[in-house]
Every structure is written in structure tokens, then in C-alpha cells.
Short mmCIF file of C-alpha atoms in Angstrom, two decimals:
data_model
loop_
_atom_site.label_atom_id
_atom_site.label_comp_id
_atom_site.label_asym_id
_atom_site.label_seq_id
_atom_site.Cartn_x
_atom_site.Cartn_y
_atom_site.Cartn_z
CA GLY A 1 157.15 23.42 172.10
CA GLN A 2 157.01 21.95 168.60
CA GLN A 3 153.57 22.06 166.99
CA VAL A 4 152.33 20.47 163.90
CA MET A 5 149.16 22.00 162.38
CA GLN A 6 146.92 20.75 159.56
CA ILE A 7 144.41 22.40 157.38
CA PRO A 8 141.67 22.08 156.66
CA GLN A 9 140.16 20.25 159.63
CA TYR A 10 137.33 18.82 157.47
CA GLN A 11 136.80 18.59 153.76
CA HIS A 12 133.76 17.31 151.82
CA VAL A 13 134.27 16.71 148.13
CA GLN A 14 132.30 15.20 145.31
CA GLU A 15 133.59 12.01 144.07
CA GLY A 16 136.06 12.76 141.22
CA GLU A 17 137.13 16.12 142.63
CA ASP A 18 140.69 16.66 143.82
CA PHE A 19 141.61 17.08 147.51
CA THR A 20 144.61 18.65 149.22
CA THR A 21 145.57 18.73 152.93
CA TYR A 22 148.38 20.89 154.26
CA CYS A 23 150.73 20.28 157.20
CA ASN A 24 152.77 23.08 158.78
CA SER A 25 155.27 22.97 161.53
CA SER A 26 156.49 25.67 163.81
CA THR A 27 160.04 24.22 163.57
CA THR A 28 162.16 22.65 160.88
CA LEU A 29 161.52 18.92 160.63
CA SER A 30 164.03 16.20 159.93
CA ASN A 31 161.38 14.21 158.18
CA ILE A 32 157.56 13.93 157.82
CA GLN A 33 155.29 10.92 157.76
CA TRP A 34 151.68 10.57 156.54
CA TYR A 35 149.07 8.21 157.84
CA LYS A 36 145.47 7.36 156.98
CA GLN A 37 142.82 6.29 159.38
CA ARG A 38 139.62 4.89 158.00
CA PRO A 39 136.39 5.58 160.05
CA GLY A 40 136.43 3.09 163.03
CA GLY A 41 139.89 1.94 162.10
CA HIS A 42 143.49 2.53 163.22
CA PRO A 43 146.14 4.80 161.48
CA VAL A 44 148.05 3.18 158.61
CA PHE A 45 151.35 4.49 157.42
CA LEU A 46 151.33 5.85 153.95
CA ILE A 47 154.75 7.36 153.30
CA GLN A 48 157.81 9.19 154.80
CA LEU A 49 159.51 12.19 153.24
CA VAL A 50 163.03 13.12 154.19
CA LYS A 51 164.63 15.50 151.66
CA SER A 52 163.85 19.15 151.22
CA GLY A 53 161.56 19.63 148.18
CA GLU A 54 160.93 15.89 147.85
CA VAL A 55 157.88 14.75 145.93
CA LYS A 56 156.62 11.16 146.04
CA LYS A 57 153.60 9.60 144.27
CA GLN A 58 151.48 6.61 145.18
CA LYS A 59 148.94 6.14 142.41
CA ARG A 60 146.49 9.13 142.79
CA LEU A 61 148.28 10.43 145.94
CA THR A 62 151.04 12.97 145.68
CA PHE A 63 153.13 13.93 148.77
CA GLN A 64 155.39 16.94 148.92
CA PHE A 65 157.86 18.13 151.45
CA GLY A 66 158.57 21.85 151.45
CA GLU A 67 161.92 23.39 150.65
CA ALA A 68 162.35 24.69 154.13
CA LYS A 69 161.23 21.38 155.64
CA LYS A 70 158.50 23.21 157.62
CA ASN A 71 155.55 22.14 155.58
CA SER A 72 154.19 19.28 153.60
CA SER A 73 151.12 18.51 151.51
CA LEU A 74 149.09 15.49 150.42
CA HIS A 75 147.09 15.84 147.21
CA ILE A 76 144.62 13.28 146.03
CA THR A 77 143.61 13.37 142.34
CA ALA A 78 140.07 12.31 141.44
CA THR A 79 138.84 11.24 144.81
CA GLN A 80 137.05 7.97 145.28
CA THR A 81 134.82 6.73 148.14
CA THR A 82 137.72 4.50 149.24
CA ASP A 83 139.70 7.70 150.06
CA VAL A 84 137.34 8.54 152.96
CA GLY A 85 139.12 8.87 156.24
CA THR A 86 141.34 11.10 158.29
CA TYR A 87 144.77 11.93 157.07
CA PHE A 88 147.47 12.69 159.67
CA CYS A 89 150.88 14.15 159.19
CA ALA A 90 153.63 13.45 161.77
CA GLY A 91 156.99 15.06 162.01
CA ASP A 92 160.04 15.14 164.19
CA ARG A 93 162.83 17.60 164.80
CA THR A 94 166.42 16.68 164.48
CA SER A 95 167.77 15.28 167.82
CA TYR A 96 164.22 15.06 169.03
CA ASP A 97 163.22 11.61 170.10
CA LYS A 98 159.51 11.53 169.34
CA VAL A 99 157.18 12.20 166.37
CA ILE A 100 154.51 14.80 166.78
CA PHE A 101 151.18 14.12 165.01
CA GLY A 102 149.07 16.82 163.57
CA PRO A 103 145.37 17.00 164.35
CA GLY A 104 144.31 15.35 161.05
CA THR A 105 142.09 16.35 158.09
CA SER A 106 138.91 14.39 157.79
CA LEU A 107 137.88 13.67 154.22
CA SER A 108 134.35 12.88 153.17
CA VAL A 109 133.64 11.89 149.57
CA ILE A 110 130.09 12.31 148.20
CA PRO A 111 129.27 9.70 145.63
CA ASP B 1 151.04 -13.84 160.96
CA GLY B 2 153.08 -10.77 162.00
CA GLY B 3 151.62 -7.74 163.53
CA ILE B 4 150.54 -5.82 166.62
CA THR B 5 147.56 -6.89 168.72
CA GLN B 6 145.55 -5.14 171.41
CA SER B 7 143.09 -6.63 173.63
CA PRO B 8 140.32 -6.35 174.32
CA LYS B 9 138.54 -4.47 171.60
CA TYR B 10 136.08 -3.00 173.97
CA LEU B 11 136.39 -2.58 177.75
CA PHE B 12 133.91 -1.26 180.28
CA ARG B 13 134.89 -0.33 183.76
CA LYS B 14 133.46 1.47 186.78
CA GLU B 15 134.95 4.74 187.93
CA GLY B 16 137.60 4.26 190.56
CA GLN B 17 138.96 1.03 189.18
CA ASN B 18 142.39 0.60 187.52
CA VAL B 19 142.41 -1.17 184.19
CA THR B 20 145.26 -2.61 182.13
CA LEU B 21 145.24 -2.62 178.36
CA SER B 22 147.31 -5.13 176.50
CA CYS B 23 149.64 -4.52 173.52
CA GLU B 24 151.73 -7.28 171.92
CA GLN B 25 153.86 -7.16 168.83
CA ASN B 26 155.79 -9.87 166.94
CA LEU B 27 157.51 -7.52 164.51
CA ASN B 28 160.78 -7.49 166.53
CA HIS B 29 160.42 -3.71 166.87
CA ASP B 30 162.39 -1.83 169.45
CA ALA B 31 160.09 1.06 169.99
CA MET B 32 156.57 1.03 171.23
CA TYR B 33 153.99 3.79 171.83
CA TRP B 34 150.62 4.44 173.46
CA TYR B 35 148.28 7.07 172.15
CA ARG B 36 144.87 8.31 173.17
CA GLN B 37 142.28 9.49 170.64
CA ASP B 38 139.07 11.27 171.54
CA PRO B 39 136.11 11.58 169.13
CA GLY B 40 137.08 13.73 166.16
CA GLN B 41 140.53 14.37 167.64
CA GLY B 42 144.03 13.62 166.77
CA LEU B 43 146.51 11.32 168.47
CA ARG B 44 148.02 12.26 171.82
CA LEU B 45 151.07 10.45 173.02
CA ILE B 46 150.81 8.99 176.49
CA TYR B 47 154.06 7.07 176.91
CA TYR B 48 156.67 5.59 174.62
CA SER B 49 159.52 3.14 174.92
CA GLN B 50 162.63 3.10 172.80
CA ILE B 51 163.95 -0.16 174.20
CA VAL B 52 163.22 -2.87 176.86
CA ASN B 53 163.25 -1.68 180.48
CA ASP B 54 163.04 1.99 179.37
CA PHE B 55 160.15 4.24 178.75
CA GLN B 56 159.41 8.04 178.71
CA LYS B 57 156.37 10.14 179.35
CA GLY B 58 154.54 11.60 176.42
CA ASP B 59 152.31 14.64 176.42
CA ILE B 60 149.55 13.32 178.60
CA ALA B 61 151.05 10.78 180.95
CA GLU B 62 149.24 11.84 184.16
CA GLY B 63 146.98 9.09 185.38
CA TYR B 64 148.67 6.37 183.31
CA SER B 65 151.52 3.91 183.89
CA VAL B 66 153.32 1.53 181.67
CA SER B 67 155.96 -1.22 181.86
CA ARG B 68 158.28 -2.66 179.20
CA GLU B 69 159.71 -5.92 180.65
CA LYS B 70 159.70 -7.74 177.40
CA LYS B 71 160.46 -6.50 173.88
CA GLU B 72 157.06 -7.75 172.57
CA SER B 73 154.82 -6.31 175.27
CA PHE B 74 153.91 -2.80 176.43
CA PRO B 75 150.90 -2.81 178.67
CA LEU B 76 149.20 0.43 179.68
CA THR B 77 147.41 0.82 182.99
CA VAL B 78 144.77 3.47 183.26
CA THR B 79 144.65 4.37 186.89
CA SER B 80 141.77 5.86 188.94
CA ALA B 81 143.70 9.16 188.97
CA GLN B 82 142.97 9.63 185.22
CA LYS B 83 140.12 12.15 185.31
CA ASN B 84 138.57 11.43 181.88
CA PRO B 85 139.60 7.84 180.95
CA THR B 86 136.89 7.12 178.42
CA ALA B 87 138.67 7.21 174.95
CA PHE B 88 140.03 5.08 172.11
CA TYR B 89 143.52 3.80 172.98
CA LEU B 90 145.95 2.96 170.25
CA CYS B 91 149.23 1.06 170.65
CA ALA B 92 151.97 1.28 167.99
CA SER B 93 155.46 0.03 167.41
CA SER B 94 158.31 0.91 165.12
CA LEU B 95 161.57 -0.67 164.24
CA ARG B 96 163.41 2.13 165.91
CA ILE B 97 162.27 5.36 167.49
CA LEU B 98 161.13 7.94 164.73
CA TYR B 99 160.70 5.19 162.11
CA GLU B 100 157.26 4.52 160.53
CA GLN B 101 154.76 3.30 163.11
CA TYR B 102 152.50 0.23 162.82
CA PHE B 103 149.32 0.60 164.85
CA GLY B 104 147.20 -2.06 166.55
CA PRO B 105 143.40 -2.17 166.13
CA GLY B 106 142.87 -0.19 169.38
CA THR B 107 140.85 -0.62 172.53
CA ARG B 108 137.71 1.36 173.27
CA LEU B 109 137.54 2.03 176.99
CA THR B 110 134.40 3.25 178.58
CA VAL B 111 134.31 4.24 182.25
CA THR B 112 131.07 4.93 184.00
#
């Protein structure tokens, strides 16, 4: 079946350092979504990427969808303590009727 | 105030009892979902519904049941057949299936 993987599982960074999480699928995806879950909270939608090679930015966050539409990345520039949480990617295959979530990358930021 | 609500926030039950978790949305979304999250784990799909009066099993449906009689409501029953029911349960909705999902605050269920 379709699998969505994320690396790393955990990342600890010093405040101000950059952070990147990678999302990889065993199959080609029609689109990919990214969510953030703060500790003790619920996932919140960040962005959706649809086109091959697409790059989108939200302030210090940069999202990229691979050319083959099998992988994606989220890069945070100059992390802040407000970036703490778990970042999930979620993708779906064409003609598939559900989104598959990756296991998430948990980010800790040391002040 | 639009959104998706889940109640209660915390729920305690004895083993062998069925328990129903509430999920309501006023976003006029067609699709609704139930996920289970265990400590340090990702989201596992239990059931989802694309439209009223229709629902499909997710990856871990055994021991759970749902209904979708109204567009706004998608209650989840955790039955006594579910072997490890203690978990954080999240409900979500989206305008259509595969669209961005909006999550409720979740219900933490503890079964002893």
C-alpha cells in the first residue's frame, strides 16, 4: 500500500538555526499537504502543494514539492521557540480517496 | 463562531464499556474524519465520510463504529472490542474529500 515517510523523526536545534524535514512517498502523489501540531494541541493546516517542482513560502517557512511528485520538504529559516511542534506531511494518490499522513517530525528549539 | 468541536476534552471509562465521542462542525464541510494518535505517534485514520449517510473504514477501523446521519455530526463509538482504546482521538473535516483538513481540539480517552 501507499506509504508516506518522514525524516528525521526528531530534531533539536538551537534557536536561530535552520531546520528541514523531508517527506517521501513510495508512489507518485497528486498533491501534498503540511500540518503543524503544537505540544498538547491539534494539527493545523499550513499549506498544500500541487504542481511538480512547486515552491511556496510563508514568512520563514519554505515548502517544496519534488519534480517527480514523490517527495517534499519543509525548511524553516532561523528557528524561533514558536516553531516548536510536530510537522506532518500528508499526501494522496490520483484516484485515491484518502490522504495518508506521514509519522511526523518533532522539532524542539533550545532558547 | 465557525469551527469543529469535540466533546468532552477528557473521558474516563472502565474496560468493557462502549463510549461515544462527539464531533460537530458548522463549516458546511462534506467530508469528516476520525483519527487516533498515540503518544509520540502520527495520525492513524479510523473512519471517514465523504458525504451524509456514507462512510468508509480507514486503516484501523476494528473495534470502532461511526454514523453520519447529519452533515454536521460524525460521532465515533469506541466499543469494548477495541483492545487498546486509551488514546487521543481527533476529528477533522474538509470541504470535500482530499481538501485541507480542519481539526477539532481532540478527546483524550482513558480506559482502565
